[in-house]
Amino acid sequence: MKKNKKAGNIIMKKITTIISLFAVMSFSYANDKDEITKEIVKAIDYLNKNKSTYNNYSTDGALEFWSSGGLLNYIPNTGPNINYELVNMKTKHIEVVVLVPKKAAVAMYYMEGSMKPEGSNWDVSNYLTRVSQTFAKEKGKWVVKTSHFSPVQGGQGTTATSTKE
């Protein structure tokens, strides 16, 4: 009888440990998702308020496909530093998939609005694109490692195709 009780206690401890681990992991996933969502919203709020891109890039820089359909662009860790005469953007339906808790995640969302870069002859009055971004945690902060922007049917992407003029 003592053996059965001891075995039962060991099993209960293991079950409690497993449940605790799931609870911690669930909290980590939820916390990561909230942090990345806030980072995306912060970047768009900064863009609209300052008419300039927000630098949330990795110390290694990032790779991006732009909505213009151009080739792959390397963005240095200082960001693309684009200034706008006019910009009014908003995000919709932000979804975050945590790949490695506290280390890596992918965000997917829609971005829409209008823009006109400074000194440009073109503006985009119906910007509507899908965004996928890979985030990594560096020095306690979520940063962008990759971005892929693709226009939604009926919307426009940008016309710029390269970081080089």
XYZ file of C-alpha atoms in Angstrom:
165
model
C 0.000 0.000 0.000
C 2.892 2.372 0.846
C 4.459 1.689 -2.581
C 1.211 2.589 -4.391
C 0.850 5.805 -2.392
C 4.490 6.768 -3.076
C 4.086 5.996 -6.794
C 0.861 8.056 -6.828
C 2.673 11.020 -5.231
C 5.477 10.826 -7.800
C 2.960 10.763 -10.665
C 1.068 13.729 -9.184
C 4.320 15.710 -8.851
C 5.177 14.975 -12.489
C 1.707 15.990 -13.644
C 1.924 19.201 -11.590
C 5.341 19.959 -13.100
C 4.048 19.391 -16.636
C 0.999 21.596 -16.031
C 3.239 24.307 -14.574
C 5.514 24.171 -17.634
C 2.520 24.504 -19.966
C 1.275 27.482 -17.955
C 4.673 29.204 -18.134
C 4.961 28.496 -21.873
C 1.433 29.793 -22.504
C 2.260 32.980 -20.615
C 5.509 33.355 -22.599
C 3.686 32.956 -25.917
C 0.997 35.456 -24.921
C 3.556 37.931 -23.599
C 5.691 37.647 -26.767
C 2.622 38.166 -28.952
C 1.611 41.274 -26.987
C 5.131 42.716 -27.088
C 5.480 42.236 -30.858
C 1.994 43.606 -31.547
C 2.877 46.706 -29.495
C 6.158 47.056 -31.424
C 4.281 47.012 -34.754
C 1.699 49.553 -33.543
C 4.495 51.744 -32.123
C 6.293 51.731 -35.500
C 3.141 52.747 -37.404
C 2.234 55.432 -34.829
C 5.785 56.806 -35.127
C 5.534 56.791 -38.935
C 2.253 58.718 -38.920
C 3.338 61.231 -36.273
C 6.892 61.905 -37.512
C 6.415 61.294 -41.256
C 9.529 59.155 -41.069
C 10.263 55.456 -40.764
C 10.817 53.974 -37.325
C 14.066 52.097 -36.810
C 13.310 48.725 -35.252
C 15.806 46.731 -37.303
C 18.252 44.078 -36.145
C 21.837 45.091 -35.417
C 22.653 42.925 -38.472
C 20.164 44.839 -40.624
C 17.246 43.138 -42.343
C 16.113 41.752 -45.683
C 12.914 43.043 -47.294
C 10.719 42.386 -50.287
C 8.773 45.558 -51.009
C 5.206 45.824 -52.245
C 6.455 47.197 -55.571
C 7.443 43.693 -56.588
C 11.128 44.595 -56.818
C 14.094 42.491 -55.843
C 15.257 41.638 -52.339
C 16.619 44.689 -50.474
C 19.139 44.737 -47.656
C 18.197 47.343 -45.041
C 21.051 48.416 -42.734
C 20.511 48.486 -38.981
C 19.957 52.251 -39.235
C 16.777 51.542 -41.217
C 15.737 52.811 -44.628
C 15.284 56.386 -43.284
C 12.429 57.346 -45.602
C 10.754 60.706 -44.946
C 7.281 61.532 -46.204
C 5.430 64.669 -47.247
C 2.233 62.757 -46.516
C 1.689 59.489 -44.702
C -1.378 58.007 -43.063
C -1.125 54.291 -42.309
C -2.957 51.821 -40.123
C -2.679 48.118 -39.423
C -5.378 45.482 -39.293
C -5.600 41.908 -38.072
C -2.145 41.516 -36.525
C -1.386 37.844 -35.902
C 1.836 36.698 -34.241
C 3.200 33.155 -34.374
C 5.853 32.521 -31.733
C 8.560 30.242 -33.119
C 10.871 30.129 -30.097
C 9.554 31.785 -26.915
C 11.486 34.946 -26.000
C 13.677 34.550 -29.119
C 11.873 34.441 -32.484
C 8.423 35.036 -33.966
C 6.627 35.867 -37.204
C 3.984 38.587 -37.463
C 1.416 38.817 -40.249
C -0.963 41.717 -40.769
C -2.484 44.163 -43.244
C -1.307 47.724 -43.699
C -3.371 50.343 -45.469
C -3.430 54.065 -46.039
C -1.745 56.650 -48.206
C 1.771 58.043 -48.632
C 3.963 60.392 -50.579
C 7.716 60.213 -49.967
C 9.561 63.552 -49.732
C 10.864 64.774 -53.074
C 8.947 62.114 -54.951
C 6.802 62.643 -58.061
C 4.483 59.816 -57.040
C 2.066 59.199 -54.253
C 0.094 56.142 -53.267
C -3.475 57.004 -52.353
C -4.721 53.428 -51.915
C -1.871 51.586 -50.212
C -3.179 48.159 -49.212
C -0.691 45.397 -48.548
C -0.088 42.181 -46.648
C 2.926 42.193 -44.343
C 4.936 39.278 -42.970
C 7.811 40.118 -40.640
C 10.269 37.961 -38.761
C 11.184 39.294 -35.320
C 14.086 38.273 -33.094
C 14.882 39.352 -29.558
C 18.129 41.322 -29.284
C 19.290 42.916 -26.040
C 15.799 42.532 -24.578
C 14.007 44.179 -27.535
C 12.058 42.675 -30.447
C 13.655 43.704 -33.756
C 12.863 43.104 -37.439
C 15.033 40.558 -39.280
C 12.928 40.164 -42.472
C 9.882 41.811 -44.044
C 7.738 40.872 -47.023
C 5.138 43.346 -48.296
C 2.730 42.277 -51.053
C -0.212 44.314 -52.374
C -3.746 43.072 -51.839
C -5.853 42.864 -54.999
C -7.526 46.246 -55.520
C -4.817 48.023 -53.532
C -1.499 49.538 -54.470
C 2.030 48.881 -53.375
C 4.844 51.367 -53.586
C 6.676 52.144 -56.812
C 10.174 52.047 -55.317
C 12.020 48.849 -56.172
C 15.446 49.347 -54.630
C 17.303 51.105 -51.856
C 19.558 52.517 -54.588
C 18.355 55.638 -56.422
